[in-house]
PDB file of C-alpha atoms in Angstrom:
ATOM      1  CA  MET A 249     -48.322-160.009-127.090  1.00 52.00           C
ATOM      2  CA  ALA A 250     -51.708-159.077-125.666  1.00 64.00           C
ATOM      3  CA  GLU A 251     -54.731-160.064-127.714  1.00 77.00           C
ATOM      4  CA  VAL A 252     -56.433-157.174-129.450  1.00 81.00           C
ATOM      5  CA  ARG A 253     -60.212-157.168-129.244  1.00 85.00           C
ATOM      6  CA  LEU A 254     -62.182-154.966-131.624  1.00 88.00           C
ATOM      7  CA  THR A 255     -65.752-153.842-131.221  1.00 91.00           C
ATOM      8  CA  ALA A 256     -68.338-154.900-133.805  1.00 93.00           C
ATOM      9  CA  LYS A 257     -68.436-151.320-135.087  1.00 94.00           C
ATOM     10  CA  GLN A 258     -64.662-151.253-135.550  1.00 93.00           C
ATOM     11  CA  GLN A 259     -64.694-154.591-137.363  1.00 93.00           C
ATOM     12  CA  GLU A 260     -67.438-153.390-139.696  1.00 96.00           C
ATOM     13  CA  ALA A 261     -65.527-150.188-140.486  1.00 95.00           C
ATOM     14  CA  ILE A 262     -62.403-152.196-141.340  1.00 96.00           C
ATOM     15  CA  ARG A 263     -64.415-154.586-143.523  1.00 96.00           C
ATOM     16  CA  GLU A 264     -65.898-151.661-145.441  1.00 96.00           C
ATOM     17  CA  ILE A 265     -62.426-150.225-146.086  1.00 96.00           C
ATOM     18  CA  HIS A 266     -61.150-153.573-147.371  1.00 96.00           C
ATOM     19  CA  THR A 267     -64.252-154.063-149.541  1.00 96.00           C
ATOM     20  CA  THR A 268     -64.076-150.593-151.072  1.00 95.00           C
ATOM     21  CA  TYR A 269     -60.423-151.034-151.912  1.00 96.00           C
ATOM     22  CA  SER A 270     -60.560-154.603-153.260  1.00 96.00           C
ATOM     23  CA  GLN A 271     -63.866-154.396-155.146  1.00 95.00           C
ATOM     24  CA  VAL A 272     -63.915-150.782-156.343  1.00 92.00           C
ATOM     25  CA  LEU A 273     -60.505-149.132-156.333  1.00 95.00           C
ATOM     26  CA  GLN A 274     -58.056-151.940-157.042  1.00 95.00           C
ATOM     27  CA  PRO A 275     -59.789-152.938-160.325  1.00 94.00           C
ATOM     28  CA  LEU A 276     -59.633-149.285-161.402  1.00 94.00           C
ATOM     29  CA  ILE A 277     -55.985-148.737-160.442  1.00 95.00           C
ATOM     30  CA  ALA A 278     -54.639-151.752-162.342  1.00 92.00           C
ATOM     31  CA  PRO A 279     -55.543-150.485-165.869  1.00 92.00           C
ATOM     32  CA  LEU A 280     -54.071-147.048-165.119  1.00 93.00           C
ATOM     33  CA  ALA A 281     -50.672-148.678-164.629  1.00 90.00           C
ATOM     34  CA  LYS A 282     -50.769-151.672-166.967  1.00 91.00           C
ATOM     35  CA  VAL A 283     -52.920-150.461-169.873  1.00 89.00           C
ATOM     36  CA  TYR A 284     -52.566-146.670-169.903  1.00 90.00           C
ATOM     37  CA  LYS A 285     -48.971-146.659-168.563  1.00 90.00           C
ATOM     38  CA  LEU A 286     -49.609-143.778-166.159  1.00 92.00           C
ATOM     39  CA  ASP A 287     -47.561-142.960-163.069  1.00 94.00           C
ATOM     40  CA  VAL A 288     -49.644-144.434-160.257  1.00 95.00           C
ATOM     41  CA  ASN A 289     -47.018-144.065-157.510  1.00 96.00           C
ATOM     42  CA  PRO A 290     -49.140-141.409-155.726  1.00 96.00           C
ATOM     43  CA  LEU A 291     -51.993-143.947-155.643  1.00 97.00           C
ATOM     44  CA  TYR A 292     -49.694-146.637-154.260  1.00 96.00           C
ATOM     45  CA  ASN A 293     -48.509-144.213-151.565  1.00 97.00           C
ATOM     46  CA  GLU A 294     -52.093-143.578-150.466  1.00 97.00           C
ATOM     47  CA  THR A 295     -52.770-147.329-150.528  1.00 97.00           C
ATOM     48  CA  ARG A 296     -49.788-148.008-148.280  1.00 97.00           C
ATOM     49  CA  ALA A 297     -50.987-145.316-145.893  1.00 97.00           C
ATOM     50  CA  VAL A 298     -54.450-146.932-145.712  1.00 97.00           C
ATOM     51  CA  PHE A 299     -53.094-150.327-144.748  1.00 97.00           C
ATOM     52  CA  SER A 300     -50.371-148.952-142.475  1.00 96.00           C
ATOM     53  CA  HIS A 301     -53.043-147.368-140.291  1.00 95.00           C
ATOM     54  CA  LEU A 302     -55.133-150.537-140.382  1.00 95.00           C
ATOM     55  CA  ALA A 303     -52.099-152.551-139.267  1.00 93.00           C
ATOM     56  CA  ARG A 304     -51.696-150.253-136.265  1.00 93.00           C
ATOM     57  CA  VAL A 305     -55.252-151.068-135.209  1.00 92.00           C
ATOM     58  CA  TYR A 306     -54.041-154.603-134.379  1.00 90.00           C
ATOM     59  CA  ASP A 307     -50.989-153.370-132.468  1.00 88.00           C
ATOM     60  CA  SER A 308     -51.541-153.898-128.743  1.00 81.00           C
ATOM     61  CA  GLN A 309     -49.567-150.693-128.064  1.00 83.00           C
ATOM     62  CA  THR A 310     -52.006-148.545-130.040  1.00 82.00           C
ATOM     63  CA  LYS A 311     -53.860-146.159-127.743  1.00 84.00           C
ATOM     64  CA  SER A 312     -56.722-145.129-130.039  1.00 91.00           C
ATOM     65  CA  ARG A 313     -57.864-147.729-132.555  1.00 91.00           C
ATOM     66  CA  ASN A 314     -60.764-145.562-133.664  1.00 93.00           C
ATOM     67  CA  LYS A 315     -58.296-142.812-134.546  1.00 94.00           C
ATOM     68  CA  GLU A 316     -56.239-145.219-136.700  1.00 94.00           C
ATOM     69  CA  ILE A 317     -59.384-146.467-138.454  1.00 95.00           C
ATOM     70  CA  GLY A 318     -60.402-142.859-139.079  1.00 96.00           C
ATOM     71  CA  LYS A 319     -56.988-142.079-140.575  1.00 96.00           C
ATOM     72  CA  ALA A 320     -57.201-145.170-142.790  1.00 97.00           C
ATOM     73  CA  GLN A 321     -60.632-144.021-143.977  1.00 96.00           C
ATOM     74  CA  GLY A 322     -59.245-140.544-144.669  1.00 95.00           C
ATOM     75  CA  HIS A 323     -56.498-141.955-146.880  1.00 96.00           C
ATOM     76  CA  LEU A 324     -59.052-144.184-148.622  1.00 96.00           C
ATOM     77  CA  ASP A 325     -61.187-141.122-149.359  1.00 93.00           C
ATOM     78  CA  ARG A 326     -58.176-139.307-150.866  1.00 94.00           C
ATOM     79  CA  LEU A 327     -57.274-142.412-152.845  1.00 96.00           C
ATOM     80  CA  THR A 328     -60.815-142.587-154.243  1.00 93.00           C
ATOM     81  CA  LEU A 329     -60.704-138.974-155.391  1.00 92.00           C
ATOM     82  CA  ASP A 330     -57.213-139.385-156.861  1.00 94.00           C
ATOM     83  CA  VAL A 331     -58.249-142.450-158.866  1.00 94.00           C
ATOM     84  CA  PHE A 332     -61.236-140.721-160.444  1.00 92.00           C
ATOM     85  CA  LYS A 333     -59.227-137.531-161.063  1.00 92.00           C
ATOM     86  CA  MET A 334     -56.547-139.556-162.839  1.00 93.00           C
ATOM     87  CA  TYR A 335     -59.168-141.192-165.031  1.00 93.00           C
ATOM     88  CA  ALA A 336     -60.711-137.821-165.842  1.00 91.00           C
ATOM     89  CA  LEU A 337     -57.286-136.489-166.855  1.00 91.00           C
ATOM     90  CA  HIS A 338     -56.546-139.600-168.914  1.00 92.00           C
ATOM     91  CA  PHE A 339     -59.847-139.470-170.799  1.00 92.00           C
ATOM     92  CA  THR A 340     -59.643-135.724-171.505  1.00 92.00           C
ATOM     93  CA  ASN A 341     -56.100-136.194-172.870  1.00 91.00           C
ATOM     94  CA  GLU A 342     -57.196-139.188-174.946  1.00 91.00           C
ATOM     95  CA  LEU A 343     -60.114-137.256-176.438  1.00 92.00           C
ATOM     96  CA  GLN A 344     -57.873-134.276-177.225  1.00 92.00           C
ATOM     97  CA  GLN A 345     -55.434-136.598-179.013  1.00 92.00           C
ATOM     98  CA  PHE A 346     -58.360-138.054-180.959  1.00 90.00           C
ATOM     99  CA  GLU A 347     -59.517-134.584-182.032  1.00 91.00           C
ATOM    100  CA  ASP A 348     -55.965-133.569-183.016  1.00 90.00           C
ATOM    101  CA  ARG A 349     -55.413-136.792-184.979  1.00 87.00           C
ATOM    102  CA  TYR A 350     -58.638-136.483-186.969  1.00 85.00           C
ATOM    103  CA  CYS A 351     -58.649-132.710-187.312  1.00 84.00           C
ATOM    104  CA  GLY A 352     -59.914-131.793-190.780  1.00 80.00           C
ATOM    105  CA  VAL A 353     -61.373-135.223-191.446  1.00 82.00           C
ATOM    106  CA  ASP A 354     -65.068-135.110-192.391  1.00 84.00           C
ATOM    107  CA  LEU A 355     -66.791-137.396-189.889  1.00 86.00           C
ATOM    108  CA  SER A 356     -70.287-136.057-190.531  1.00 85.00           C
ATOM    109  CA  SER A 357     -71.433-139.330-192.137  1.00 87.00           C
ATOM    110  CA  VAL A 358     -70.170-141.561-189.299  1.00 89.00           C
ATOM    111  CA  ASP A 359     -72.845-143.375-187.252  1.00 91.00           C
ATOM    112  CA  GLU A 360     -75.555-142.487-189.769  1.00 89.00           C
ATOM    113  CA  SER A 361     -74.619-138.784-189.527  1.00 90.00           C
ATOM    114  CA  ARG A 362     -75.074-138.758-185.741  1.00 92.00           C
ATOM    115  CA  PHE A 363     -71.406-138.797-184.739  1.00 91.00           C
ATOM    116  CA  TYR A 364     -70.730-135.075-184.294  1.00 90.00           C
ATOM    117  CA  SER A 365     -73.900-134.370-182.309  1.00 93.00           C
ATOM    118  CA  SER A 366     -73.487-137.489-180.152  1.00 94.00           C
ATOM    119  CA  TYR A 367     -69.776-136.899-179.554  1.00 93.00           C
ATOM    120  CA  PHE A 368     -69.925-133.237-178.581  1.00 94.00           C
ATOM    121  CA  SER A 369     -73.098-133.674-176.528  1.00 95.00           C
ATOM    122  CA  ALA A 370     -71.499-136.489-174.498  1.00 94.00           C
ATOM    123  CA  LYS A 371     -68.238-134.549-174.173  1.00 94.00           C
ATOM    124  CA  HIS A 372     -70.081-131.488-172.867  1.00 94.00           C
ATOM    125  CA  LYS A 373     -72.018-133.610-170.353  1.00 94.00           C
ATOM    126  CA  ALA A 374     -68.808-135.251-169.077  1.00 94.00           C
ATOM    127  CA  GLY A 375     -67.121-131.853-168.788  1.00 94.00           C
ATOM    128  CA  GLN A 376     -70.019-130.456-166.774  1.00 95.00           C
ATOM    129  CA  GLU A 377     -69.906-133.456-164.430  1.00 94.00           C
ATOM    130  CA  LEU A 378     -66.165-132.849-163.886  1.00 93.00           C
ATOM    131  CA  ILE A 379     -66.666-129.141-163.165  1.00 94.00           C
ATOM    132  CA  GLU A 380     -69.393-129.948-160.638  1.00 94.00           C
ATOM    133  CA  ALA A 381     -67.251-132.656-159.008  1.00 93.00           C
ATOM    134  CA  LYS A 382     -64.379-130.207-158.518  1.00 91.00           C
ATOM    135  CA  ARG A 383     -66.763-127.611-157.093  1.00 92.00           C
ATOM    136  CA  LEU A 384     -68.200-130.066-154.562  1.00 92.00           C
ATOM    137  CA  GLU A 385     -64.829-131.493-153.541  1.00 87.00           C
ATOM    138  CA  HIS A 386     -64.326-128.916-150.770  1.00 85.00           C
ATOM    139  CA  GLN A 387     -68.003-128.626-149.852  1.00 90.00           C
ATOM    140  CA  ASP A 388     -69.543-132.088-149.735  1.00 90.00           C
ATOM    141  CA  LYS A 389     -67.230-135.066-150.208  1.00 85.00           C
ATOM    142  CA  GLU A 390     -70.008-137.627-150.538  1.00 86.00           C
ATOM    143  CA  LYS A 391     -71.622-135.686-153.370  1.00 91.00           C
ATOM    144  CA  ALA A 392     -68.188-135.089-154.899  1.00 90.00           C
ATOM    145  CA  TYR A 393     -67.538-138.858-154.935  1.00 89.00           C
ATOM    146  CA  ASP A 394     -70.843-139.400-156.730  1.00 91.00           C
ATOM    147  CA  LYS A 395     -70.031-136.698-159.270  1.00 92.00           C
ATOM    148  CA  TYR A 396     -66.557-138.084-159.898  1.00 92.00           C
ATOM    149  CA  GLN A 397     -68.075-141.510-160.497  1.00 91.00           C
ATOM    150  CA  ASN A 398     -70.545-139.915-162.909  1.00 92.00           C
ATOM    151  CA  THR A 399     -67.626-138.178-164.618  1.00 93.00           C
ATOM    152  CA  TYR A 400     -65.776-141.481-164.969  1.00 91.00           C
ATOM    153  CA  ALA A 401     -68.858-143.180-166.397  1.00 92.00           C
ATOM    154  CA  ALA A 402     -69.509-140.314-168.835  1.00 94.00           C
ATOM    155  CA  TYR A 403     -65.926-140.189-170.147  1.00 93.00           C
ATOM    156  CA  ALA A 404     -65.651-143.984-170.305  1.00 91.00           C
ATOM    157  CA  GLY A 405     -68.910-144.114-172.255  1.00 93.00           C
ATOM    158  CA  LEU A 406     -67.682-141.463-174.681  1.00 93.00           C
ATOM    159  CA  ALA A 407     -64.363-143.269-175.200  1.00 91.00           C
ATOM    160  CA  ALA A 408     -66.262-146.506-175.849  1.00 91.00           C
ATOM    161  CA  TYR A 409     -68.484-144.705-178.375  1.00 92.00           C
ATOM    162  CA  VAL A 410     -65.442-143.435-180.276  1.00 92.00           C
ATOM    163  CA  HIS A 411     -63.752-146.856-180.244  1.00 90.00           C
ATOM    164  CA  ALA A 412     -66.963-148.505-181.467  1.00 91.00           C
ATOM    165  CA  HIS A 413     -66.857-146.337-184.619  1.00 90.00           C
ATOM    166  CA  LEU A 414     -63.082-146.221-185.053  1.00 88.00           C
ATOM    167  CA  LYS A 415     -63.092-148.502-188.105  1.00 89.00           C
ATOM    168  CA  GLU A 416     -65.463-146.170-189.936  1.00 90.00           C
ATOM    169  CA  ILE A 417     -63.572-143.113-188.673  1.00 88.00           C
ATOM    170  CA  ASN A 418     -60.258-144.472-189.979  1.00 85.00           C
ATOM    171  CA  ARG A 419     -61.888-145.200-193.334  1.00 86.00           C
ATOM    172  CA  ARG A 420     -62.933-141.558-193.543  1.00 81.00           C
ATOM    173  CA  ARG A 421     -59.390-140.533-192.598  1.00 76.00           C
ATOM    174  CA  ARG A 422     -57.891-142.643-195.397  1.00 78.00           C
ATOM    175  CA  ILE A 423     -60.278-141.003-197.858  1.00 74.00           C
ATOM    176  CA  TYR A 424     -59.277-137.580-196.510  1.00 60.00           C
ATOM    177  CA  TRP A 425     -55.556-138.286-196.863  1.00 55.00           C
ATOM    178  CA  GLY A 426     -56.134-139.869-200.284  1.00 46.00           C
ATOM    179  CA  LYS A 427     -57.800-136.679-201.488  1.00 48.00           C
ATOM    180  CA  ASN A 428     -54.946-134.608-200.048  1.00 47.00           C
ATOM    181  CA  VAL A 429     -52.355-136.763-201.799  1.00 40.00           C
ATOM    182  CA  ILE A 430     -54.212-136.439-205.113  1.00 39.00           C
ATOM    183  CA  LYS A 431     -54.530-132.693-204.599  1.00 48.00           C
ATOM    184  CA  THR A 432     -50.820-132.417-203.869  1.00 42.00           C
ATOM    185  CA  LEU A 433     -49.888-134.477-206.938  1.00 38.00           C
ATOM    186  CA  VAL A 434     -52.128-132.340-209.132  1.00 38.00           C
ATOM    187  CA  ASN A 435     -50.533-129.170-207.784  1.00 45.00           C
ATOM    188  CA  VAL A 436     -47.042-130.537-208.386  1.00 41.00           C
ATOM    189  CA  ALA A 437     -48.036-131.587-211.913  1.00 41.00           C
ATOM    190  CA  LEU A 438     -49.439-128.125-212.596  1.00 43.00           C
ATOM    191  CA  LEU A 439     -46.179-126.566-211.428  1.00 49.00           C
ATOM    192  CA  PHE A 440     -44.187-128.749-213.823  1.00 45.00           C
ATOM    193  CA  ILE A 441     -46.599-127.983-216.677  1.00 45.00           C
ATOM    194  CA  SER A 442     -46.426-124.268-215.892  1.00 53.00           C
ATOM    195  CA  ALA A 443     -42.611-124.387-215.838  1.00 50.00           C
ATOM    196  CA  TRP A 444     -42.528-126.348-219.108  1.00 43.00           C
ATOM    197  CA  LEU A 445     -44.933-123.937-220.812  1.00 46.00           C
ATOM    198  CA  SER A 446     -42.883-120.971-219.651  1.00 54.00           C
ATOM    199  CA  SER A 447     -39.742-122.582-221.034  1.00 55.00           C
ATOM    200  CA  TYR A 448     -41.528-123.529-224.273  1.00 43.00           C
ATOM    201  CA  LEU A 449     -42.866-120.009-224.791  1.00 47.00           C
ATOM    202  CA  VAL A 450     -39.428-118.529-224.191  1.00 49.00           C
ATOM    203  CA  ASP A 451     -37.991-120.858-226.856  1.00 52.00           C
ATOM    204  CA  VAL A 452     -40.786-119.985-229.293  1.00 47.00           C
ATOM    205  CA  VAL A 453     -40.376-116.259-228.800  1.00 49.00           C
ATOM    206  CA  SER A 454     -36.601-116.439-229.164  1.00 53.00           C
TER     207      SER A 454
END
């Protein structure tokens, strides 16, 4: 097999692809599969495509190595967007579940009465970053990447804020459910008393 010689520019491009994947994307993909239990097969497919094209660069039969490097970079770009989109979807779903779970619970005293303002302000900011990222996706990919990274950071920060106060939030939830249980018991007791009084009055009258 003939030896394949790459130019310095080609070698640098390949190094950048490997670095981006191993230092940025791979650490982000692992939690999606192992921690959040999401279907990451589309991400694995893009990953395989990246390294398939890189492998062809070293094939002596390859006619255009620059073309294969370009295709590998294209798949890496799609993989980057897909990773950040998946995180955005995960965080928005997680926050919706949080809001559904604690619906009706008075959290106004959490974090020294700052929870509601901090939570909804951060959620709005993250949502705006996501909207802008989607808008830029078909206009300016570099800016879209930056916005998606900002979106990830904003949602991750908001999730961390919620988790940091979860103990206090759950305490408020227990109080809420305790009050509901007491209210229910009182209502049931009143129904029994009302039924007993009705029966007693009927007996008295008769």
